[in-house]
Each structure stands twice: as structure tokens, then as C-alpha cells.
Short mmCIF file of C-alpha atoms in Angstrom, two decimals:
data_model
loop_
_atom_site.label_atom_id
_atom_site.label_comp_id
_atom_site.label_asym_id
_atom_site.label_seq_id
_atom_site.Cartn_x
_atom_site.Cartn_y
_atom_site.Cartn_z
CA UNK A 2 8.78 -30.46 -1.30
CA UNK A 3 9.00 -27.46 -3.61
CA UNK A 4 12.24 -25.51 -3.55
CA UNK A 5 11.84 -21.76 -3.10
CA UNK A 6 14.92 -19.89 -4.34
CA UNK A 7 16.34 -17.25 -2.00
CA UNK A 8 15.47 -13.68 -3.06
CA UNK A 9 18.93 -12.49 -1.92
CA UNK A 10 20.79 -15.13 -3.96
CA UNK A 11 18.46 -14.44 -6.90
CA UNK A 12 19.22 -10.72 -6.60
CA UNK A 13 22.98 -11.29 -6.61
CA UNK A 14 22.67 -13.49 -9.72
CA UNK A 15 20.45 -10.93 -11.49
CA UNK A 16 22.77 -8.01 -10.62
CA UNK A 17 25.78 -9.96 -11.95
CA UNK A 18 24.08 -10.67 -15.32
CA UNK A 19 21.99 -7.52 -15.71
CA UNK A 20 22.27 -5.60 -19.01
CA UNK A 21 19.94 -2.62 -18.58
CA UNK A 22 20.08 -1.97 -14.83
CA UNK A 23 23.29 -1.21 -12.99
CA UNK A 24 23.92 -1.18 -9.23
CA UNK A 25 26.34 1.64 -8.42
CA UNK A 26 28.42 0.38 -5.48
CA UNK A 27 29.82 3.85 -4.82
CA UNK A 28 26.30 5.30 -4.94
CA UNK A 29 25.09 2.66 -2.47
CA UNK A 30 27.94 3.63 -0.15
CA UNK A 31 26.96 7.31 -0.37
CA UNK A 32 23.33 6.47 0.47
CA UNK A 33 24.58 4.51 3.50
CA UNK A 34 26.62 7.54 4.59
CA UNK A 35 23.61 9.84 4.22
CA UNK A 36 21.52 7.43 6.33
CA UNK A 37 24.17 7.09 9.03
CA UNK A 38 22.58 9.59 11.45
CA UNK A 39 19.02 8.54 10.64
CA UNK A 40 19.57 4.80 11.14
CA UNK A 41 19.91 5.20 14.90
CA UNK A 42 16.80 7.42 15.20
CA UNK A 43 13.31 6.26 16.15
CA UNK A 44 11.87 6.89 12.67
CA UNK A 45 14.18 4.19 11.29
CA UNK A 46 13.13 1.72 13.97
CA UNK A 47 10.29 -0.71 14.48
CA UNK A 48 8.22 1.80 16.48
CA UNK A 49 7.77 3.97 13.38
CA UNK A 50 5.51 1.35 11.78
CA UNK A 51 2.75 2.28 14.22
CA UNK A 52 3.70 5.81 15.26
CA UNK A 53 4.14 7.17 11.71
CA UNK A 54 1.12 5.44 10.13
CA UNK A 55 -2.26 6.07 11.72
CA UNK A 56 -4.09 3.38 9.71
CA UNK A 57 -1.95 0.49 10.95
CA UNK A 58 -3.42 -1.42 13.92
CA UNK A 59 -2.51 -0.11 17.38
CA UNK A 60 -2.87 -3.46 19.15
CA UNK A 61 -0.58 -6.49 18.96
CA UNK A 62 -3.20 -9.24 18.97
CA UNK A 63 -4.90 -11.86 16.77
CA UNK A 64 -7.19 -9.28 15.14
CA UNK A 65 -4.18 -7.13 14.24
CA UNK A 66 -2.35 -10.12 12.72
CA UNK A 67 -5.45 -11.00 10.67
CA UNK A 68 -5.66 -7.35 9.51
CA UNK A 69 -2.04 -7.58 8.31
CA UNK A 70 -2.74 -10.84 6.45
CA UNK A 71 -5.75 -9.38 4.64
CA UNK A 72 -3.97 -6.17 3.68
CA UNK A 73 -0.82 -7.90 2.40
CA UNK A 74 -2.86 -10.45 0.47
CA UNK A 75 -4.21 -7.43 -1.45
CA UNK A 76 -0.99 -5.40 -1.38
CA UNK A 77 -0.48 -5.00 -5.12
CA UNK A 78 -0.96 -2.63 -8.06
CA UNK A 79 -2.13 0.74 -6.76
CA UNK A 80 -0.48 3.00 -9.35
CA UNK A 81 -2.63 5.27 -11.49
CA UNK A 82 -2.60 5.59 -15.27
CA UNK A 83 -2.89 9.37 -14.84
CA UNK A 84 -1.68 11.51 -11.95
CA UNK A 85 -4.98 13.43 -11.77
CA UNK A 86 -7.22 10.33 -11.91
CA UNK A 87 -6.65 8.13 -8.88
CA UNK A 88 -8.39 5.57 -6.72
CA UNK A 89 -8.94 7.46 -3.43
CA UNK A 90 -10.66 6.55 -0.17
CA UNK A 91 -11.90 9.07 2.38
CA UNK A 92 -11.70 7.92 5.98
CA UNK A 93 -12.11 10.01 9.14
CA UNK A 94 -11.97 13.29 7.19
CA UNK A 95 -8.74 12.37 5.42
CA UNK A 96 -8.25 11.20 1.83
CA UNK A 97 -5.84 8.35 1.14
CA UNK A 98 -4.23 7.11 -2.07
CA UNK A 99 -2.07 4.14 -3.06
CA UNK A 100 -1.56 1.36 -0.53
CA UNK A 101 -3.06 3.52 2.24
CA UNK A 102 -6.35 3.77 0.32
CA UNK A 103 -6.62 -0.02 0.71
CA UNK A 104 -5.98 0.22 4.47
CA UNK A 105 -8.52 3.04 4.75
CA UNK A 106 -11.14 0.94 2.91
CA UNK A 107 -10.48 -2.01 5.26
CA UNK A 108 -10.82 0.19 8.37
CA UNK A 109 -13.95 1.84 6.92
CA UNK A 110 -15.52 -1.60 6.41
CA UNK A 111 -14.63 -2.69 9.98
CA UNK A 112 -16.18 0.52 11.35
CA UNK A 113 -19.33 -0.28 9.32
CA UNK A 114 -19.56 -3.69 11.00
CA UNK A 115 -18.31 -5.70 8.00
CA UNK A 116 -15.95 -8.45 9.29
CA UNK A 117 -13.60 -8.02 6.33
CA UNK A 118 -10.51 -9.34 8.17
CA UNK A 119 -12.27 -12.59 9.11
CA UNK A 120 -11.40 -15.54 6.83
CA UNK A 121 -14.92 -16.96 7.14
CA UNK A 122 -16.17 -13.70 5.61
CA UNK A 123 -13.65 -13.08 2.83
CA UNK A 124 -13.53 -16.77 1.79
CA UNK A 125 -17.12 -16.45 0.54
CA UNK A 126 -17.29 -12.79 -0.52
CA UNK A 127 -18.97 -12.12 -3.84
CA UNK A 128 -17.43 -9.82 -6.42
CA UNK A 129 -20.13 -7.23 -5.64
CA UNK A 130 -19.25 -7.33 -1.93
CA UNK A 131 -15.56 -6.83 -2.78
CA UNK A 132 -16.53 -3.88 -5.02
CA UNK A 133 -18.60 -2.39 -2.18
CA UNK A 134 -15.92 -2.74 0.52
CA UNK A 135 -13.21 -1.28 -1.73
CA UNK A 136 -15.41 1.36 -3.35
CA UNK A 137 -13.65 4.53 -4.43
CA UNK A 138 -14.43 8.11 -3.45
CA UNK A 139 -13.58 9.11 -7.03
CA UNK A 140 -14.81 7.67 -10.34
CA UNK A 141 -11.58 5.62 -10.59
CA UNK A 142 -12.02 2.09 -9.19
CA UNK A 143 -9.39 -0.01 -7.42
CA UNK A 144 -7.35 -1.78 -10.15
CA UNK A 145 -7.58 -5.56 -10.70
CA UNK A 146 -10.78 -5.98 -8.67
CA UNK A 147 -11.56 -9.45 -10.16
CA UNK A 148 -8.06 -10.69 -9.25
CA UNK A 149 -8.48 -9.31 -5.73
CA UNK A 150 -11.79 -11.15 -5.40
CA UNK A 151 -10.19 -14.43 -6.56
CA UNK A 152 -7.16 -14.07 -4.25
CA UNK A 153 -9.39 -13.21 -1.26
CA UNK A 154 -11.62 -16.26 -1.75
CA UNK A 155 -8.65 -18.57 -2.35
CA UNK A 156 -6.68 -17.32 0.69
CA UNK A 157 -9.72 -17.37 2.96
CA UNK A 158 -10.55 -20.97 2.05
CA UNK A 159 -6.93 -22.05 2.72
CA UNK A 160 -6.92 -20.29 6.13
CA UNK A 161 -10.18 -22.02 7.07
CA UNK A 162 -9.19 -25.48 5.81
CA UNK A 163 -5.61 -25.58 7.09
CA UNK A 164 -5.10 -22.96 9.80
CA UNK A 165 -8.30 -22.66 11.83
CA UNK A 166 -9.27 -19.45 10.05
CA UNK A 167 -6.47 -17.24 11.36
CA UNK A 168 -3.01 -16.28 10.11
CA UNK A 169 -1.91 -16.26 13.77
CA UNK A 170 -1.88 -20.09 13.52
CA UNK A 171 0.80 -19.81 10.80
CA UNK A 172 2.76 -17.37 12.97
CA UNK A 173 2.70 -19.76 15.94
CA UNK A 174 3.73 -22.67 13.68
CA UNK A 175 6.79 -20.69 12.55
CA UNK A 176 8.29 -20.93 16.07
CA UNK A 177 9.64 -17.36 15.95
CA UNK A 178 11.48 -17.80 12.64
CA UNK A 179 10.91 -15.33 9.79
CA UNK A 180 12.23 -17.86 7.27
CA UNK A 181 9.96 -20.62 8.54
CA UNK A 182 6.94 -18.30 8.34
CA UNK A 183 7.98 -17.24 4.82
CA UNK A 184 8.06 -20.89 3.75
CA UNK A 185 4.68 -21.64 5.36
CA UNK A 186 3.19 -18.76 3.35
CA UNK A 187 4.87 -19.83 0.08
CA UNK A 188 3.94 -23.50 0.47
CA UNK A 189 0.28 -22.82 1.22
CA UNK A 190 -0.80 -19.59 -0.51
CA UNK A 191 -0.22 -19.67 -4.31
CA UNK A 192 -0.80 -15.92 -4.85
CA UNK A 193 2.37 -15.17 -2.86
CA UNK A 194 4.72 -17.14 -5.18
CA UNK A 195 6.39 -14.20 -6.85
CA UNK A 196 8.96 -15.86 -9.14
CA UNK A 197 10.43 -15.56 -12.63
CA UNK A 198 12.97 -17.19 -14.96
CA UNK A 199 16.11 -15.17 -15.72
CA UNK A 200 19.01 -16.48 -17.85
CA UNK A 201 17.38 -19.96 -17.70
CA UNK A 202 17.41 -19.90 -13.90
CA UNK A 203 14.41 -19.72 -11.52
CA UNK A 204 14.65 -16.54 -9.45
CA UNK A 205 12.44 -15.13 -6.71
CA UNK A 206 11.43 -11.78 -5.18
CA UNK A 207 8.56 -12.79 -2.83
CA UNK A 208 7.59 -9.16 -2.29
CA UNK A 209 4.21 -9.78 -0.63
CA UNK A 210 5.30 -12.89 1.27
CA UNK A 211 8.27 -11.07 2.78
CA UNK A 212 6.26 -7.93 3.56
CA UNK A 213 3.64 -10.13 5.25
CA UNK A 214 6.34 -11.61 7.51
CA UNK A 215 7.82 -8.16 8.15
CA UNK A 216 4.46 -6.52 8.91
CA UNK A 217 3.64 -9.40 11.28
CA UNK A 218 6.95 -8.71 13.07
CA UNK A 219 6.05 -5.00 13.16
CA UNK A 220 2.46 -5.35 14.36
CA UNK A 221 3.62 -7.72 17.14
CA UNK A 222 6.43 -5.22 17.89
CA UNK A 223 9.06 -7.95 17.57
CA UNK A 224 7.73 -9.56 20.76
CA UNK A 225 6.06 -12.84 21.73
CA UNK A 226 5.08 -14.89 18.66
CA UNK A 227 6.62 -12.14 16.53
CA UNK A 228 10.10 -12.14 18.08
CA UNK A 229 11.80 -13.42 14.91
CA UNK A 230 15.53 -13.66 15.59
CA UNK A 231 16.23 -13.98 11.86
CA UNK A 232 14.30 -10.92 10.61
CA UNK A 233 17.48 -9.61 8.96
CA UNK A 234 17.39 -12.61 6.58
CA UNK A 235 14.56 -10.88 4.66
CA UNK A 236 15.34 -8.59 1.73
CA UNK A 237 13.64 -5.36 0.72
CA UNK A 238 10.27 -5.73 -0.96
CA UNK A 239 10.83 -5.21 -4.68
CA UNK A 240 7.92 -3.10 -5.89
CA UNK A 241 7.66 -0.13 -8.27
CA UNK A 242 8.50 2.63 -5.74
CA UNK A 243 11.81 1.40 -4.24
CA UNK A 244 13.65 1.22 -7.61
CA UNK A 245 12.52 4.78 -8.36
CA UNK A 246 14.00 5.99 -5.05
CA UNK A 247 17.28 4.12 -5.65
CA UNK A 248 17.68 5.71 -9.10
CA UNK A 249 16.83 9.12 -7.60
CA UNK A 250 19.49 8.58 -4.90
CA UNK A 251 21.99 7.50 -7.61
CA UNK A 252 22.55 4.06 -6.10
CA UNK A 253 21.16 2.43 -9.23
CA UNK A 254 21.22 3.38 -12.94
CA UNK A 255 19.14 2.48 -15.99
CA UNK A 256 20.41 2.13 -19.56
CA UNK A 257 19.26 4.81 -22.04
CA UNK A 258 17.14 2.22 -23.84
CA UNK A 259 15.32 1.21 -20.66
CA UNK A 260 14.89 4.83 -19.55
CA UNK A 261 13.28 5.60 -22.93
CA UNK A 262 10.78 2.73 -22.49
CA UNK A 263 9.96 3.90 -18.96
CA UNK A 264 9.44 7.50 -20.11
CA UNK A 265 7.10 6.29 -22.84
CA UNK A 266 5.04 4.54 -20.15
CA UNK A 267 5.60 1.04 -21.55
CA UNK A 268 3.55 -1.58 -19.73
CA UNK A 269 5.83 -4.48 -18.76
CA UNK A 270 4.65 -8.01 -18.07
CA UNK A 271 5.62 -9.78 -14.88
CA UNK A 272 8.76 -11.78 -15.76
CA UNK A 273 9.98 -9.51 -18.60
CA UNK A 274 13.78 -9.33 -18.62
CA UNK A 275 13.97 -5.61 -17.81
CA UNK A 276 11.36 -5.93 -15.08
CA UNK A 277 13.31 -8.79 -13.48
CA UNK A 278 16.53 -6.74 -13.68
CA UNK A 279 14.89 -3.71 -12.04
CA UNK A 280 13.53 -5.78 -9.15
CA UNK A 281 16.60 -7.99 -8.63
CA UNK A 282 19.04 -5.09 -8.76
CA UNK A 283 16.90 -3.14 -6.26
CA UNK A 284 17.15 -6.01 -3.76
CA UNK A 285 20.91 -6.32 -4.28
CA UNK A 286 21.44 -2.55 -4.08
CA UNK A 287 19.62 -2.37 -0.72
CA UNK A 288 21.61 -5.36 0.59
CA UNK A 289 24.78 -3.36 -0.19
CA UNK A 290 23.38 -0.23 1.52
CA UNK A 291 22.68 -2.30 4.67
CA UNK A 292 26.17 -3.83 4.52
CA UNK A 293 27.83 -0.41 4.18
CA UNK A 294 25.70 1.02 7.01
CA UNK A 295 26.74 -1.79 9.34
CA UNK A 296 30.40 -1.26 8.39
CA UNK A 297 30.13 2.47 9.18
CA UNK A 298 28.76 1.70 12.64
CA UNK A 299 31.39 -0.97 13.21
CA UNK A 300 34.09 1.64 12.56
CA UNK A 301 32.52 3.70 15.34
CA UNK A 302 32.57 0.66 17.61
CA UNK A 303 28.81 0.12 17.48
CA UNK A 304 27.21 -3.20 16.59
CA UNK A 305 24.00 -2.34 14.74
CA UNK A 306 23.17 -5.78 13.30
CA UNK A 307 19.95 -5.83 15.35
CA UNK A 308 18.99 -2.29 14.40
CA UNK A 309 19.77 -2.25 10.69
CA UNK A 310 18.09 -4.67 8.33
CA UNK A 311 16.50 -4.58 4.89
CA UNK A 312 12.98 -4.48 6.37
CA UNK A 313 13.60 -1.21 8.22
CA UNK A 314 15.50 0.19 5.22
CA UNK A 315 12.54 -0.65 2.99
CA UNK A 316 10.08 1.02 5.37
CA UNK A 317 12.32 4.11 5.44
CA UNK A 318 12.81 4.32 1.65
CA UNK A 319 9.11 3.75 1.03
CA UNK A 320 8.17 6.65 3.31
CA UNK A 321 10.94 8.71 1.65
CA UNK A 322 9.33 8.04 -1.76
CA UNK A 323 5.97 9.25 -0.47
CA UNK A 324 7.49 12.41 1.06
CA UNK A 325 9.70 13.28 -1.96
CA UNK A 326 7.26 12.56 -4.77
CA UNK A 327 7.83 15.97 -6.39
CA UNK A 328 11.65 15.63 -6.36
CA UNK A 329 11.37 12.20 -7.99
CA UNK A 330 8.83 13.12 -10.68
CA UNK A 331 11.46 13.12 -13.43
CA UNK A 332 12.30 9.45 -12.76
CA UNK A 333 9.57 7.20 -14.16
CA UNK A 334 8.56 4.05 -12.28
CA UNK A 335 8.16 0.77 -14.17
CA UNK A 336 4.56 -0.14 -14.91
CA UNK A 337 3.28 -3.66 -14.35
CA UNK A 338 -0.30 -4.74 -13.63
CA UNK A 339 -0.23 -7.94 -11.63
CA UNK A 340 -0.89 -9.54 -8.26
CA UNK A 341 2.73 -9.71 -7.05
CA UNK A 342 3.28 -5.99 -6.33
#
């Protein structure tokens, strides 16, 4: 059986050996202090996943779980080369960009009677059908459309052959364990194996696999098949937005050399040393923020281990990035075109 390295242990190792990215422990503590009041509010909780995002499914059923699987299978590479030329999707009189443009395109297809979340449909989709479903309302197409087509077909076939055509089968097989579900995903769906080699050691991030588990927990509201008692074993989802927020909040720092490359818009490859350092240090930095937050509550006599975890911190920071885009403009994000994030 293949061994899947732990993203948290990988992150610790990367942070300890990192040359161009630095986790500022004091900065992480300050972020925890600034989140202290927010962490007990509803917007930090599980309910926010539905209440703050109108495109996410309202229900907690098989269809909703299959929606989550489809969306997270395609949850990668939405950034634009130029700020004024973006892939956008109009849905119900609102225009969406980034990840939400994908969700809007999925909901638009469902409204048009296209069974896009059904494995029997996306297992056999042609490239032209994928282009049609994810068509843009600007002249800028969705990036990596051929890769999306390949990943859709591959994942659909696996669902049909092994899991009766629904991701809910995987969820039931996990017996309410986030880690077990994570391993089912990694063992069976190759496009989710987000790994690299750093200092001669295999390391992992599993951004989409972990977000798939987390979104399943969220759509099922942490109840029934989704009542994972080990949800706090997941890390944040290392993408290109979270590191930008952490640098903005001064919990993480880049070397001058790396900052220069980022400002020049250098395109990194998945697995490049600096790219691995950025992602690994982001995971470790957020683990420290969670630890400090829990310590702050403990001092007040409150046990918040159930309420504070990396998943909810990630959701919060990701929304923060969207709402503070102008403030963060001066901090460049790292550019990678690939299927992992």
C-alpha cells in the first residue's frame, strides 16, 4: 500500500529547512490575538460555509456531496495573467470570478438541465462539452481546459467503476473519519496526489484532497455521514491566496530574492524549491496560529478544540483575501499553472 506523507509533518520539515520563506512565530501569535474575538463568532464557524456563499448547495444530501466532488476535482488554477482580463461567469444577474466562477458555471449547467455533477455524464464528456459548460462571459477562457477535461473523465470513470457512481459511497466507507476519507481519495484518484520532493524527502500538501474532505464535512454540516470527529487533523489548503494573506498579516516573510521573482511575475513549476517552501511554510504558519488561538482560549478557561481548526481558519483567511484584495495588492502571489491548486 502506498504511503502518503502527512501534510502537517511535511510542513514542519519544510519550515525547518526553508531558505527563502520564513514563518514569524511572533507574527503568528499576533494574528491569533487579532482573531480571538472573531473565532467564537458565527462567521468563523461551519454555518458560514452555506450562509456566506450563495453558490454552495443548501441541502445536505447525495446531490450536494456529488456537487462538492465535481467542484473540488476542478478546484485549481483560476488566477488571471492580467487583472483586467479575467475568466468571468454571469449567473442570476451576478458576475463571478475565480473559484466562484467555476461554481456559477456548474449551477448554470444544472439549471440548463445538464447533469454535470453526475459521474455517468462527466466520465464521458467531450472536450467541446466541457468548453460549453465552462464557457466564459468574457473573451478569456477558463485556464487548463484540456487538463480539466482529462481529470473529469478519469475521476468519473473511477467513481463509476469503484464507487457506484457517487462520492457519497466514499464518504460512507470512511466511517466518519476525515483521515480515512482523505486516504480513500488519495488511493483512488490520481489527480489529487499533490506531492513534491524537498531536501531529498517526499513531502505532501494534498490541497484539493483535504478541501474535498472539508467541504464534504461542511455541506453535510458535520452531521450524519459527515460527522468527522478528526476534522482538526486536516491542515489548511496550501494554494496561492493563503500565503499572500499570511505575508500581508506579517505571519510569514519572503527573502528579497524571492520577493523580486514574485514581483517580476515569474512562473514557477509545481515542485520548485521556492514553491514548496511557500506552501509548506503556509501550512506550518496556520498550524501555529491555531495552536496560539487555542492557548488564548485556554487561558480564559474555554476549551475551543472543537471550534478552532485549520479548516475553519482556511475558510476565514480565504474570505479575508477576497474582501481585502486592494489592501494586499502590493504583495504578489506565486504563479503556478497546474492541477493541484
